[in-house]
PDB file of C-alpha atoms in Angstrom:
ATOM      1  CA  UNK U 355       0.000   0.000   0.000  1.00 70.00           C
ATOM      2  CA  UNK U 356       1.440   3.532  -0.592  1.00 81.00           C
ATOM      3  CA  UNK U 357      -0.821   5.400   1.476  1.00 93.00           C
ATOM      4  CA  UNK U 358      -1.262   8.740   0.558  1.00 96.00           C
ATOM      5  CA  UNK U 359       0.072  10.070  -2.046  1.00 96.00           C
ATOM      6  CA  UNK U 360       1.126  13.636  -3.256  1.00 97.00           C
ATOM      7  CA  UNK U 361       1.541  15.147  -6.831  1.00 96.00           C
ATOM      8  CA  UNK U 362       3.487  17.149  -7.560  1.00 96.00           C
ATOM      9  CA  UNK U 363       6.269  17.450  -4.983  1.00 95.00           C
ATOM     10  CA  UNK U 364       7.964  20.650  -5.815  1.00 96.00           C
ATOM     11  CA  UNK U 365       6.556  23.716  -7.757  1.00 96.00           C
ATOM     12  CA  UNK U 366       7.055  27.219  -8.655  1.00 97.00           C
ATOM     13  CA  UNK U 367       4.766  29.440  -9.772  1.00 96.00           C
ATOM     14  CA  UNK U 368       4.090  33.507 -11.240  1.00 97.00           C
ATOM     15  CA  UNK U 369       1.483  35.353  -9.773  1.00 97.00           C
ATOM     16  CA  UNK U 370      -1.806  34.659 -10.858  1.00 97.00           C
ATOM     17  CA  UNK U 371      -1.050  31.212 -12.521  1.00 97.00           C
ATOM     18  CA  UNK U 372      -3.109  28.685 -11.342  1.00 96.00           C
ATOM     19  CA  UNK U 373      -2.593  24.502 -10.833  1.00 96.00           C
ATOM     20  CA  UNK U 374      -4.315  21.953  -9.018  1.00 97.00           C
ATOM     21  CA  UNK U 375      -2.679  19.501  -6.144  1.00 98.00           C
ATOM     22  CA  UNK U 376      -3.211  16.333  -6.298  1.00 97.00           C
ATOM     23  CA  UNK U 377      -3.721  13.906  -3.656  1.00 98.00           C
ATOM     24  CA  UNK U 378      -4.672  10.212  -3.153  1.00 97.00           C
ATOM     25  CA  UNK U 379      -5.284   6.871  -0.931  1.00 97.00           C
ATOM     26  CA  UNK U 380      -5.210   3.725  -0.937  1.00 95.00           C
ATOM     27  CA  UNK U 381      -6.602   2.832   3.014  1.00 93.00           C
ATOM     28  CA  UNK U 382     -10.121   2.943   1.615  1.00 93.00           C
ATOM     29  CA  UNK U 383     -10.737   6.401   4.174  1.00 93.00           C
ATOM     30  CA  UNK U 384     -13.611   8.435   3.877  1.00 91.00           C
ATOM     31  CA  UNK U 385     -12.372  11.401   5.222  1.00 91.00           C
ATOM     32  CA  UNK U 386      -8.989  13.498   3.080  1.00 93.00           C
ATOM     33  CA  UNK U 387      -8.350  16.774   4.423  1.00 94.00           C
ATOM     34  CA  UNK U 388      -6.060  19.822   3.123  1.00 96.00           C
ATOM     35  CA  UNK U 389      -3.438  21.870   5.494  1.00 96.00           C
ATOM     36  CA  UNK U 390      -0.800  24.034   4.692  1.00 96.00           C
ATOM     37  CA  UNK U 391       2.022  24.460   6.964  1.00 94.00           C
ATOM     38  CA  UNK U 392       3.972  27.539   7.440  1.00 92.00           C
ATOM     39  CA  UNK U 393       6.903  28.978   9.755  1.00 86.00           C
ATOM     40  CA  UNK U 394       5.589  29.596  13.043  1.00 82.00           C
ATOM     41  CA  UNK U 395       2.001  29.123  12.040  1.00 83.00           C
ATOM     42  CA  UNK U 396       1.978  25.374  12.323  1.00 85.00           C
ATOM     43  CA  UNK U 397      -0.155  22.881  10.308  1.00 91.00           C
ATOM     44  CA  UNK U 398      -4.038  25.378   9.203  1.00 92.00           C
ATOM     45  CA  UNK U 399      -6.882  22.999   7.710  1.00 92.00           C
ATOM     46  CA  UNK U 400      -7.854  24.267   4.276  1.00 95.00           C
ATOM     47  CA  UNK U 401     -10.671  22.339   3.194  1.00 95.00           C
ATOM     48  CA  UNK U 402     -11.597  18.757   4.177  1.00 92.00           C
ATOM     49  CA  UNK U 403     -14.301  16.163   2.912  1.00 92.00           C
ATOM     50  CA  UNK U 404     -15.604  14.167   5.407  1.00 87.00           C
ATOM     51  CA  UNK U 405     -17.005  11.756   3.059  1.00 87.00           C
ATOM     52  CA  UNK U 406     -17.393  11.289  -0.795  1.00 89.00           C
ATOM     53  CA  UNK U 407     -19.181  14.071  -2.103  1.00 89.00           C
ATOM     54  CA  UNK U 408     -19.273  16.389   0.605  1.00 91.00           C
ATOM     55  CA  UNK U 409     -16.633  19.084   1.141  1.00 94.00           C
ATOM     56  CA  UNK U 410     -16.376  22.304   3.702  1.00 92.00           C
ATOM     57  CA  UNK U 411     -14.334  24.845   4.724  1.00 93.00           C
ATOM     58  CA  UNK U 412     -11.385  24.487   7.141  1.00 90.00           C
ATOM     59  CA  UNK U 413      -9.916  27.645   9.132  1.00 89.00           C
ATOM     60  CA  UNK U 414      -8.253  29.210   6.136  1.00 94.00           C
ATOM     61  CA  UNK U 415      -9.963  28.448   2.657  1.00 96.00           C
ATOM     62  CA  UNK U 416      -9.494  31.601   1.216  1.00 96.00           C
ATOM     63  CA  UNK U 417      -8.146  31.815  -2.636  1.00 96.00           C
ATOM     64  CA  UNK U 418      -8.500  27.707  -2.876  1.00 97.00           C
ATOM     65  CA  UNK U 419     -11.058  25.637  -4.443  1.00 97.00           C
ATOM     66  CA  UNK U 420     -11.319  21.496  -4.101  1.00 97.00           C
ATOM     67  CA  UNK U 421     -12.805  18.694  -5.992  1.00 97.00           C
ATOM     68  CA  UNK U 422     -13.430  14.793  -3.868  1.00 95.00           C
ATOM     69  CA  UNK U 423     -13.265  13.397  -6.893  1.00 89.00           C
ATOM     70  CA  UNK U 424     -14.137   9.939  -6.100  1.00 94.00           C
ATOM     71  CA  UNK U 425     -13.775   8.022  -2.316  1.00 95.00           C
ATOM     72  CA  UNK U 426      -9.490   7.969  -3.165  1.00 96.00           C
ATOM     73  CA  UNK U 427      -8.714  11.149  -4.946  1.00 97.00           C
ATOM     74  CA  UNK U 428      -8.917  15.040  -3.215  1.00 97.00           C
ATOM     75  CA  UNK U 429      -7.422  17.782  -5.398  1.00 97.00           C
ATOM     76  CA  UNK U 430      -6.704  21.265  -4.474  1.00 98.00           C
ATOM     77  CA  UNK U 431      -7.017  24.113  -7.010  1.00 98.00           C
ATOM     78  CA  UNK U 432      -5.188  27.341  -6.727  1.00 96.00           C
ATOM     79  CA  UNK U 433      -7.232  29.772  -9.120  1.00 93.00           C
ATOM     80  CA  UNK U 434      -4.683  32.792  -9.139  1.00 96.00           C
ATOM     81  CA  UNK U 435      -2.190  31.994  -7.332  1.00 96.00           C
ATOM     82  CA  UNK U 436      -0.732  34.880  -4.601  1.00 97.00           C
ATOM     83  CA  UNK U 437       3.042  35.126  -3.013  1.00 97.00           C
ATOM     84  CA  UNK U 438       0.874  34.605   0.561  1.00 96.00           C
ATOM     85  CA  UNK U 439       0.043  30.602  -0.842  1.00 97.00           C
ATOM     86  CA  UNK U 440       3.929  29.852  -1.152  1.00 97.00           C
ATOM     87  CA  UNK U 441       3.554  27.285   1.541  1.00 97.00           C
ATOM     88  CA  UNK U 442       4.131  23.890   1.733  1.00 96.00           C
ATOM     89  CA  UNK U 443       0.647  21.698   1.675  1.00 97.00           C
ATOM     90  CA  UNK U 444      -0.295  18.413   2.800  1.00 97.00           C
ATOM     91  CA  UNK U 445      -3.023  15.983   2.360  1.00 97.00           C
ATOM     92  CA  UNK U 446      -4.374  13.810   4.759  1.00 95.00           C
ATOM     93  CA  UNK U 447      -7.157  11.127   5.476  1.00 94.00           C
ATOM     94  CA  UNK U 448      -8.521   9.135   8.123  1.00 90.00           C
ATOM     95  CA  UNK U 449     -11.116   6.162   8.838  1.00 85.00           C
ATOM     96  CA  UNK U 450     -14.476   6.316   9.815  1.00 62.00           C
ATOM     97  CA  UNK U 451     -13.647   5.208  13.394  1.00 49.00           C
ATOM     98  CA  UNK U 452     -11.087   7.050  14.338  1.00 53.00           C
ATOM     99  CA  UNK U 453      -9.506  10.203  14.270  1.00 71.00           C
ATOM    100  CA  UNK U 454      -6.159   8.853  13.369  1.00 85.00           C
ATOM    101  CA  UNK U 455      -4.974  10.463  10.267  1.00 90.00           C
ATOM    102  CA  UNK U 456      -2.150   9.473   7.478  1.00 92.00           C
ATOM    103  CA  UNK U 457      -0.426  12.360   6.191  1.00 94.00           C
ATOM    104  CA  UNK U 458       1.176  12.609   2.434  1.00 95.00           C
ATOM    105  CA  UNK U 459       5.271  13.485   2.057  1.00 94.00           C
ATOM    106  CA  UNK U 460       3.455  17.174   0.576  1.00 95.00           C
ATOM    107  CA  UNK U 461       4.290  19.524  -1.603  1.00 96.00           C
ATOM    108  CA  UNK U 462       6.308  22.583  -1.764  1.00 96.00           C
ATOM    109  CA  UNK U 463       5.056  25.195  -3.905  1.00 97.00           C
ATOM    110  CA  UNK U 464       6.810  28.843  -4.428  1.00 97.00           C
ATOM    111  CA  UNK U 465       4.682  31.581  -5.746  1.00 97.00           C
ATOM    112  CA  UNK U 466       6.450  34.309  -7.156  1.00 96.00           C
TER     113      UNK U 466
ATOM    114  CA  UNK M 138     -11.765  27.471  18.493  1.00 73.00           C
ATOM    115  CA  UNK M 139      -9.432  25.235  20.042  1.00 76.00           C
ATOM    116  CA  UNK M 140      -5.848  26.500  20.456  1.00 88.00           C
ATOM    117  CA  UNK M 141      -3.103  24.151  21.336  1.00 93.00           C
ATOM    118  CA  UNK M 142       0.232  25.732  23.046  1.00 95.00           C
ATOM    119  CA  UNK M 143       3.180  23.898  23.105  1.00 96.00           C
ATOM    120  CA  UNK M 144       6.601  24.216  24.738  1.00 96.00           C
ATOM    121  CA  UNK M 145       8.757  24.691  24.586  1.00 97.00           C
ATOM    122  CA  UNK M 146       8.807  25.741  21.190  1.00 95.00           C
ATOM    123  CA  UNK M 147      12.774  24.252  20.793  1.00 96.00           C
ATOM    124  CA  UNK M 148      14.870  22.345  22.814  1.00 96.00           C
ATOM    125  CA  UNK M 149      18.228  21.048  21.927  1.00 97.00           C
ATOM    126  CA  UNK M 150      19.642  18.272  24.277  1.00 97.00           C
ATOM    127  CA  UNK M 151      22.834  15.885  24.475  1.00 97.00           C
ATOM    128  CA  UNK M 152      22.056  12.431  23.176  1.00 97.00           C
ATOM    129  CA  UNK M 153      20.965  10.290  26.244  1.00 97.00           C
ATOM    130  CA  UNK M 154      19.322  13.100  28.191  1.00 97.00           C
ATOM    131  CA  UNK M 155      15.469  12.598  29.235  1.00 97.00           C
ATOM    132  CA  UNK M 156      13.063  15.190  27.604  1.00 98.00           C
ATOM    133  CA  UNK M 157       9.843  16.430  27.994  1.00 98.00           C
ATOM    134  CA  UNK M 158       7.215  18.173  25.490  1.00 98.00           C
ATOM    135  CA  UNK M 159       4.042  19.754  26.252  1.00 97.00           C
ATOM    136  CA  UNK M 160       0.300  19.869  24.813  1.00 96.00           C
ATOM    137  CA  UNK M 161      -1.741  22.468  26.615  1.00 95.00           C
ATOM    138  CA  UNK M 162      -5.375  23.033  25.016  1.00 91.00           C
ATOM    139  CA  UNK M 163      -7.620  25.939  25.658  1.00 89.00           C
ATOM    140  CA  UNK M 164     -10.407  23.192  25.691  1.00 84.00           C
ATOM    141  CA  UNK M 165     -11.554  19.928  27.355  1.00 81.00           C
ATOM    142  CA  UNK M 166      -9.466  17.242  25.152  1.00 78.00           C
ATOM    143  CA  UNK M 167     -11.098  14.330  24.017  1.00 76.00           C
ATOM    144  CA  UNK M 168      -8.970  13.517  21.643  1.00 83.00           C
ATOM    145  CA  UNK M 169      -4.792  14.025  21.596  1.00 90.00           C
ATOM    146  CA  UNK M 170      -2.544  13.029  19.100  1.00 93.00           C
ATOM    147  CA  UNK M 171       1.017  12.761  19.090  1.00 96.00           C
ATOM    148  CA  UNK M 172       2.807  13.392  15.345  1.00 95.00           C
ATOM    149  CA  UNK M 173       6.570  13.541  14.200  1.00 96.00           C
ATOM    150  CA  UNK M 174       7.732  15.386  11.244  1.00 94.00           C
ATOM    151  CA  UNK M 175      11.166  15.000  10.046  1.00 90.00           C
ATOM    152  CA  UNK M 176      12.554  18.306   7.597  1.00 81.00           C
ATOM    153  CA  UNK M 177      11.247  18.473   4.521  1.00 79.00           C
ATOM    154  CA  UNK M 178       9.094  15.107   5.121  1.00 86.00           C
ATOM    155  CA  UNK M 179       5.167  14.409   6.278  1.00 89.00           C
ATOM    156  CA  UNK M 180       3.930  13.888   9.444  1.00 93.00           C
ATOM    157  CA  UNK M 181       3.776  10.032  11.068  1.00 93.00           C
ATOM    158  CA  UNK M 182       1.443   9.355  13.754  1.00 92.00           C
ATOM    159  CA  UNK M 183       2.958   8.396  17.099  1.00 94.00           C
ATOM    160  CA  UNK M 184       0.316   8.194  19.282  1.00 92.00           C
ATOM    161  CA  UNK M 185      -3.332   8.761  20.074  1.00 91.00           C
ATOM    162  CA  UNK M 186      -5.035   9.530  23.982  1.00 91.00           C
ATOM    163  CA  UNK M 187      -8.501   9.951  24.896  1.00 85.00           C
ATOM    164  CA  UNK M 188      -8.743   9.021  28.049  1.00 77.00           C
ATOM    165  CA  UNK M 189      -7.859  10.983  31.296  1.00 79.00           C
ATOM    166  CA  UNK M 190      -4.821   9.828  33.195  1.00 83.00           C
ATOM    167  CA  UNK M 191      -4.283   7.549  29.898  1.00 88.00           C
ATOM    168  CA  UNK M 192      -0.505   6.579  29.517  1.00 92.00           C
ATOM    169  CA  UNK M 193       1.056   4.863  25.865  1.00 93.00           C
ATOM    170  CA  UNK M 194       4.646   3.660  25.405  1.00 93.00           C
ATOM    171  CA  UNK M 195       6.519   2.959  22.158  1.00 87.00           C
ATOM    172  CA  UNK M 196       9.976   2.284  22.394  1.00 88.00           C
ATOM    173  CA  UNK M 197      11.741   5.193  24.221  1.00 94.00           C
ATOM    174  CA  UNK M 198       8.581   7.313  24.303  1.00 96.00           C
ATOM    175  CA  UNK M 199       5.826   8.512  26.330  1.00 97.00           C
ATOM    176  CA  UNK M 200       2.995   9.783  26.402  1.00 96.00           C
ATOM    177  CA  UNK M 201       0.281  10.956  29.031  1.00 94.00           C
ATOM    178  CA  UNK M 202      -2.752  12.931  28.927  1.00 92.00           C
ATOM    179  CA  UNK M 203      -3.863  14.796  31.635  1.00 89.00           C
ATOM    180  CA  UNK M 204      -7.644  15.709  31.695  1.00 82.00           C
ATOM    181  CA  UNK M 205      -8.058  17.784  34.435  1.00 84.00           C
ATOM    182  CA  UNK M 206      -5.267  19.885  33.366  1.00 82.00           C
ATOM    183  CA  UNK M 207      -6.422  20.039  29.649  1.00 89.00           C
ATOM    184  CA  UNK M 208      -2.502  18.853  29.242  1.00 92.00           C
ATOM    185  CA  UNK M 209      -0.610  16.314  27.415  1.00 95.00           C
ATOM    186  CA  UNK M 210       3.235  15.859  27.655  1.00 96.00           C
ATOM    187  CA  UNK M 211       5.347  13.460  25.936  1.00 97.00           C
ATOM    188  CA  UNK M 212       8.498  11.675  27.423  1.00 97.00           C
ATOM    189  CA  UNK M 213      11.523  10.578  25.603  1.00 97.00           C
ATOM    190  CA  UNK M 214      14.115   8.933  27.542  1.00 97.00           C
ATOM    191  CA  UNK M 215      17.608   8.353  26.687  1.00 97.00           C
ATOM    192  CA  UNK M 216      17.460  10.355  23.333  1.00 97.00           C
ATOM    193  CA  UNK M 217      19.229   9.869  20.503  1.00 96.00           C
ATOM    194  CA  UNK M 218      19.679  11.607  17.294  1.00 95.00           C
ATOM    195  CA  UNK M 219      16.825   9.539  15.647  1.00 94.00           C
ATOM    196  CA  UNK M 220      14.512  11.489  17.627  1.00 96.00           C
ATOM    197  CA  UNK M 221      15.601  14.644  16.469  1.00 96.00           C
ATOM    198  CA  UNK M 222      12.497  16.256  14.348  1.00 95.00           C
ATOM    199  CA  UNK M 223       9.278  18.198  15.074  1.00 95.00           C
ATOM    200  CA  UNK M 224       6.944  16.830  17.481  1.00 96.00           C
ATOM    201  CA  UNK M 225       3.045  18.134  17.077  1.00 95.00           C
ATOM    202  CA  UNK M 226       0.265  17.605  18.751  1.00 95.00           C
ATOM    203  CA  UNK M 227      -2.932  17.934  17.246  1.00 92.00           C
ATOM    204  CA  UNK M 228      -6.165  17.377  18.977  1.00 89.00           C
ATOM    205  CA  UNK M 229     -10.031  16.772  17.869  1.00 80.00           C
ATOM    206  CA  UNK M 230     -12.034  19.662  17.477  1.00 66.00           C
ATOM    207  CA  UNK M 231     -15.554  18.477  16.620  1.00 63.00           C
ATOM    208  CA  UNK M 232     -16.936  16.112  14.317  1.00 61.00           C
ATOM    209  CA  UNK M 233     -15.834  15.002  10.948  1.00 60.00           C
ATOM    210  CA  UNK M 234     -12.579  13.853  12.634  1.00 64.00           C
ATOM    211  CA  UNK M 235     -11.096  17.511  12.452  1.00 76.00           C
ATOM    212  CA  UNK M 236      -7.834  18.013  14.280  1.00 84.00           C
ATOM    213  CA  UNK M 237      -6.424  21.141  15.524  1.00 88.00           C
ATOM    214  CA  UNK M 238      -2.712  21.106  15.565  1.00 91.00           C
ATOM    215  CA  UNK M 239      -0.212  22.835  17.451  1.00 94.00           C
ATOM    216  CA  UNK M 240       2.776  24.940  15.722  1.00 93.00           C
ATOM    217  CA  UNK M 241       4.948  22.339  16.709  1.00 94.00           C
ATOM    218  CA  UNK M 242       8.107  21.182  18.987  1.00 96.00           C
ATOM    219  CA  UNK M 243      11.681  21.725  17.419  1.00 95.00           C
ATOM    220  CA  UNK M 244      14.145  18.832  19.234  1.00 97.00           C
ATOM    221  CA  UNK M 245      17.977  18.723  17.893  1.00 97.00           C
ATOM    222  CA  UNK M 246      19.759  15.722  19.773  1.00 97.00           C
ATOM    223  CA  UNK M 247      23.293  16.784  19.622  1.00 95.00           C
ATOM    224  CA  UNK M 248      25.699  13.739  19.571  1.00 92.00           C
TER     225      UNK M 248
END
């Protein structure tokens, strides 16, 4: 099993370009969530889906967009991406029954 | 909202040395977790409390949650540079499984 699994890993991008994050399971989870962790900040939820077809809004969803595509895959979408999203972002997911949750390697992404 | 504090924010010890992190939550836990993040890397899940006065071990670490206190420390003893890394803890903050997370412990283990 991989687990979860990140696309891309690094990635730079111009101001107002936009690209989607990619993230998937394999643990069967119905839960994937979205965080971004920054310098003295710590690890902020995004956007999370608690099942398939339901998403919501974490504690800082501002200027991102996401898709549960099916019960494996979560993307992320940057529309126009800002310097103040250079960050790097993980995706996570957890079972049903607990609150345990398996955490992608993430990706680093540079806006500049 | 739940806030998590934890301290210290960096410690830097001699390998072999005992060590202690804390979890303090502005709200009644019912749910702690205990994560590691090497640089650069994701997080992997150490350990998960929900009891008061609960206590798990793995290997050389511990970790206890204290209700009353809204508290949770972890215990390494007799470090060594393996352990070096970020320590978070992250605890539930509703349903839907949601974890709040603390900004993290910063432990170099110095050889």
């Amino acid at each position: 099993n991989a687990g979860v699994t990140q696309t891309p890993k690094f990635q730079v991008l111009k101001t107002g370009q936009s690209m989607t994050l990619q993230c998937a399971q394999d643990m069967n989870h119905n839960s994937m969530y979205w965080y971004r962790q920054d310098p003295g900040m710590g690890l902020r939820l995004i956007y999370y889906s608690a099942s398939e077809g339901t998403t919501d809004k974490g504690e800082v969803p501002n200027g991102y967009n996401v898709s549960r595509l099916n019960k494996r895959e979560f993307s992320l979408r940057l529309e126009s991406a800002a310097p103040s999203q250079t960050s790097v972002y993980f995706c996570a997911s957890s079972g049903r029954t607990g609150g345990e949750q398996f955490f992608g390697p993430g990706t680093r992404l540079t806006v500049l | 909202s739940q806030e998590l504090e934890q301290s210290p924010q960096s410690l830097i010890v001699q390998e072999g040395k005992n060590l202690t992190i804390n979890c303090t939550s502005s709200k009644t836990l019912y749910g702690l977790y205990w994560y590691k993040q090497k640089y650069g890397e994701g997080l992997i899940f150490l350990m998960m409390l929900q009891k008061g006065g609960e206590e798990k071990s793995h290997e050389k670490i511990t970790a206890k949650l204290d209700e009353k206190k809204q508290q949770s420390s972890l215990h390494i003893t007799a470090s060594q540079p393996s352990h070096a890394g970020i320590y978070l803890c992250g605890a539930e903050a509703g349903s839907n499984y949601k974890l709040t997370f603390g900004k993290g412990t910063l432990l170099t283990v110095n050889p």
